[in-house]
XYZ file of N, CA and C in Angstrom:
330
model
N 84.617 118.959 13.946
C 85.620 117.915 14.119
C 84.903 116.581 14.229
N 85.444 115.585 13.539
C 84.909 114.234 13.725
C 85.739 113.552 14.804
N 85.084 112.851 15.733
C 85.794 112.261 16.867
C 86.686 111.094 16.463
N 87.582 110.752 17.357
C 88.496 109.632 17.166
C 87.728 108.363 16.845
N 88.134 107.707 15.749
C 87.528 106.442 15.372
C 86.248 106.544 14.571
N 85.805 107.762 14.219
C 84.512 107.921 13.551
C 84.555 107.685 12.048
N 85.695 107.931 11.394
C 85.760 107.875 9.934
C 85.864 106.439 9.432
N 85.161 106.155 8.334
C 85.267 104.863 7.675
C 86.612 104.769 6.965
N 87.311 103.672 7.089
C 88.563 103.456 6.369
C 89.771 104.074 7.029
N 89.586 105.236 7.639
C 90.689 105.914 8.322
C 90.259 106.239 9.748
N 89.624 105.316 10.412
C 89.032 105.564 11.708
C 89.993 105.650 12.868
N 91.280 105.711 12.603
C 92.251 105.732 13.697
C 92.782 107.130 13.961
N 92.002 108.138 13.642
C 92.405 109.517 13.894
C 91.179 110.381 14.075
N 91.366 111.699 13.939
C 90.276 112.658 14.024
C 90.257 113.488 12.747
N 89.078 113.963 12.392
C 88.939 114.893 11.282
C 88.806 116.294 11.833
N 89.631 117.208 11.344
C 89.612 118.590 11.818
C 89.243 119.477 10.637
N 88.095 120.128 10.729
C 87.612 120.981 9.654
C 88.320 122.321 9.621
N 88.163 122.999 8.505
C 88.772 124.313 8.339
C 88.455 124.859 6.969
N 89.333 125.690 6.459
C 89.178 126.324 5.156
C 89.987 125.578 4.107
N 89.414 125.360 2.946
C 90.145 124.764 1.837
C 91.405 125.583 1.567
N 92.541 124.910 1.511
C 93.821 125.579 1.269
C 94.509 126.121 2.508
N 93.878 125.971 3.683
C 94.498 126.461 4.928
C 95.787 125.699 5.215
N 96.712 126.371 5.890
C 97.981 125.745 6.264
C 97.751 124.599 7.234
N 98.406 123.471 6.977
C 98.466 122.350 7.904
C 99.875 122.374 8.479
N 99.982 122.366 9.793
C 101.272 122.527 10.465
C 101.656 121.273 11.235
N 102.954 121.025 11.313
C 103.477 119.871 12.051
C 103.145 120.015 13.532
N 102.661 118.946 14.132
C 102.317 118.965 15.560
C 103.546 118.942 16.454
N 104.660 118.433 15.921
C 105.916 118.367 16.666
C 107.051 118.229 15.649
N 108.259 118.461 16.094
C 109.434 118.345 15.221
C 109.666 116.887 14.829
N 110.254 116.690 13.658
C 110.579 115.342 13.216
C 111.047 115.323 11.778
N 111.005 114.132 11.183
C 111.424 113.942 9.801
C 110.259 113.353 9.003
N 110.030 113.906 7.817
C 108.985 113.404 6.938
C 109.431 112.048 6.389
N 108.662 111.006 6.707
C 108.997 109.662 6.228
C 108.089 109.227 5.082
N 106.999 109.969 4.846
C 106.133 109.689 3.705
C 105.436 110.971 3.300
N 105.388 111.222 1.994
C 104.634 112.335 1.435
C 104.156 111.883 0.065
N 102.860 111.596 -0.055
C 102.352 111.129 -1.336
C 100.890 110.747 -1.262
N 100.435 110.093 -2.334
C 99.018 109.732 -2.426
C 98.817 108.241 -2.661
N 99.754 107.417 -2.193
C 99.701 105.978 -2.422
C 98.724 105.217 -1.536
N 98.167 105.848 -0.519
C 97.175 105.202 0.357
C 95.832 105.891 0.093
N 95.032 105.307 -0.772
C 93.836 105.957 -1.307
C 92.907 106.527 -0.240
N 92.720 105.847 0.856
C 91.780 106.311 1.883
C 92.215 107.631 2.524
N 93.493 107.983 2.394
C 94.030 109.182 3.031
C 94.251 110.329 2.054
N 94.099 110.110 0.746
C 94.401 111.160 -0.226
C 95.870 111.536 -0.147
N 96.166 112.810 -0.356
C 97.543 113.296 -0.186
C 97.878 113.253 1.300
N 98.903 112.499 1.627
C 99.227 112.182 3.024
C 100.661 112.561 3.352
N 100.862 113.112 4.546
C 102.195 113.365 5.100
C 102.300 112.581 6.402
N 103.398 111.836 6.568
C 103.681 111.146 7.824
C 105.010 111.658 8.342
N 105.020 112.062 9.609
C 106.227 112.577 10.263
C 106.620 111.635 11.389
N 107.896 111.215 11.379
C 108.443 110.426 12.482
C 109.066 111.409 13.467
N 108.534 111.397 14.688
C 109.010 112.332 15.707
C 110.165 111.753 16.524
N 110.111 110.457 16.776
C 111.171 109.743 17.497
C 110.912 108.251 17.311
N 111.573 107.417 18.070
C 111.387 105.972 17.903
C 110.015 105.486 18.367
N 109.249 106.341 19.038
C 107.947 105.961 19.577
C 106.782 106.535 18.778
N 106.872 107.804 18.363
C 105.711 108.504 17.816
C 105.841 108.892 16.344
N 104.722 108.706 15.618
C 104.526 109.210 14.265
C 103.246 110.035 14.271
N 103.169 111.030 13.393
C 101.897 111.707 13.166
C 101.601 111.668 11.676
N 100.308 111.620 11.351
C 99.872 111.538 9.962
C 98.815 112.604 9.708
N 98.867 113.180 8.496
C 97.996 114.278 8.090
C 97.465 113.945 6.701
N 96.188 113.597 6.595
C 95.626 113.162 5.323
C 94.607 114.132 4.759
N 94.176 113.878 3.528
C 93.191 114.667 2.776
C 93.709 116.061 2.449
N 94.988 116.163 2.135
C 95.574 117.456 1.792
C 95.362 117.775 0.321
N 95.229 119.063 0.036
C 95.118 119.525 -1.337
C 96.501 119.634 -1.973
N 97.469 120.093 -1.189
C 98.838 120.297 -1.680
C 99.819 119.897 -0.585
N 100.870 119.191 -0.960
C 101.939 118.847 -0.022
C 103.062 119.868 -0.172
N 103.529 120.395 0.937
C 104.576 121.415 0.932
C 105.941 120.793 1.229
N 105.945 119.638 1.870
C 107.190 118.949 2.233
C 107.336 117.676 1.411
N 108.549 117.140 1.412
C 108.826 115.876 0.742
C 109.497 114.910 1.690
N 109.559 113.660 1.280
C 110.199 112.637 2.104
C 111.641 113.027 2.399
N 112.029 112.853 3.655
C 113.375 113.181 4.102
C 113.518 114.578 4.677
N 112.531 115.442 4.469
C 112.608 116.804 5.009
C 112.526 116.786 6.534
N 113.327 117.620 7.164
C 113.222 117.846 8.612
C 112.236 118.983 8.827
N 111.348 118.820 9.798
C 110.379 119.863 10.123
C 110.448 120.186 11.607
N 110.098 121.423 11.902
C 109.985 121.865 13.291
C 108.510 121.964 13.646
N 108.203 121.920 14.915
C 106.823 122.097 15.358
C 106.297 123.408 14.788
N 105.138 123.356 14.175
C 104.512 124.548 13.623
C 104.846 124.840 12.176
N 105.825 124.138 11.589
C 106.130 124.339 10.167
C 104.938 123.933 9.314
N 104.702 124.678 8.231
C 103.658 124.317 7.272
C 104.143 123.103 6.491
N 103.317 122.050 6.469
C 103.688 120.823 5.774
C 102.764 120.526 4.593
N 101.561 121.140 4.593
C 100.577 120.866 3.550
C 99.523 121.963 3.568
N 98.601 121.872 2.596
C 97.434 122.749 2.532
C 96.176 121.874 2.584
N 95.200 122.317 3.354
C 93.992 121.525 3.592
C 93.219 121.255 2.305
N 92.788 120.007 2.177
C 91.961 119.591 1.055
C 90.581 119.185 1.523
N 89.914 118.399 0.693
C 88.551 117.958 0.987
C 88.578 116.571 1.604
N 87.857 116.407 2.706
C 87.729 115.116 3.357
C 86.706 114.254 2.644
N 86.464 113.058 3.146
C 85.540 112.137 2.490
C 84.099 112.642 2.419
N 83.717 113.549 3.298
C 82.355 114.101 3.263
C 82.267 115.300 2.333
N 83.313 115.528 1.535
C 83.415 116.651 0.599
C 83.353 117.992 1.312
N 83.945 118.017 2.504
C 84.104 119.235 3.287
C 85.592 119.428 3.545
N 86.083 120.689 3.619
C 87.492 120.899 3.943
C 87.820 120.268 5.298
N 88.871 119.439 5.297
C 89.205 118.702 6.522
C 90.598 118.108 6.389
N 91.306 118.056 7.509
C 92.530 117.260 7.586
C 92.243 116.061 8.493
N 92.697 114.896 8.054
C 92.611 113.704 8.899
C 93.920 113.649 9.670
N 93.846 113.644 11.007
C 95.036 113.708 11.855
C 95.114 112.465 12.725
N 96.261 111.804 12.677
C 96.501 110.603 13.486
C 97.816 110.738 14.242
N 97.871 110.079 15.384
C 99.136 109.838 16.085
C 99.225 108.337 16.323
N 100.387 107.795 16.047
C 100.654 106.379 16.316
C 101.800 106.281 17.316
N 101.557 105.485 18.349
C 102.553 105.230 19.397
C 102.998 103.785 19.242
N 104.273 103.592 18.940
C 104.810 102.247 18.679
C 103.974 101.524 17.622
N 103.528 102.268 16.604
C 102.781 101.695 15.493
C 101.297 101.532 15.728
N 100.831 101.782 16.938
C 99.419 101.603 17.269
C 98.720 102.960 17.324
N 97.582 103.120 16.624
C 96.855 104.385 16.681
C 96.396 104.692 18.111
N 96.503 105.953 18.482
C 96.011 106.445 19.771
C 95.182 107.695 19.502
N 94.313 108.040 20.436
C 93.513 109.258 20.291
C 94.458 110.460 20.311
N 94.574 111.176 19.194
C 95.554 112.261 19.129
C 95.227 113.437 20.032
N 93.979 113.607 20.416
C 93.622 114.763 21.229
C 94.297 114.723 22.595
N 94.639 113.549 23.090
C 95.334 113.448 24.365
C 96.789 113.889 24.303
N 97.307 114.106 23.104
C 98.706 114.498 22.936
C 98.867 115.943 22.488
N 97.757 116.633 22.279
C 97.814 118.030 21.826
C 97.553 118.963 22.994
N 98.114 120.183 22.927
C 97.824 121.143 23.989
C 96.349 121.541 23.961
N 95.843 121.962 25.089
C 94.416 122.384 25.180
C 94.160 123.617 24.372
């Protein structure tokens, strides 16, 4: 795992390694507000709006399973893991609180 703030260009999250093609799951219930590859530094990206305060983002995906407007539940598969900037399987994971990046590890269960 790369620590919060370590990545160039996308330093407002953490990199979580795994297996190429592994399931990426929603951290919490919400609505997909973005699914695409329009932000080059993130590759294939999914953004989920959880409520008026929190968004989560999942970048460097190989395949997107959800589309914009889809409702997801916590644990639903939203994407498949792709290659991160170091050419290793990785998902870039961010949480934004009121639009400001925060260390996502403080919001995940132990």
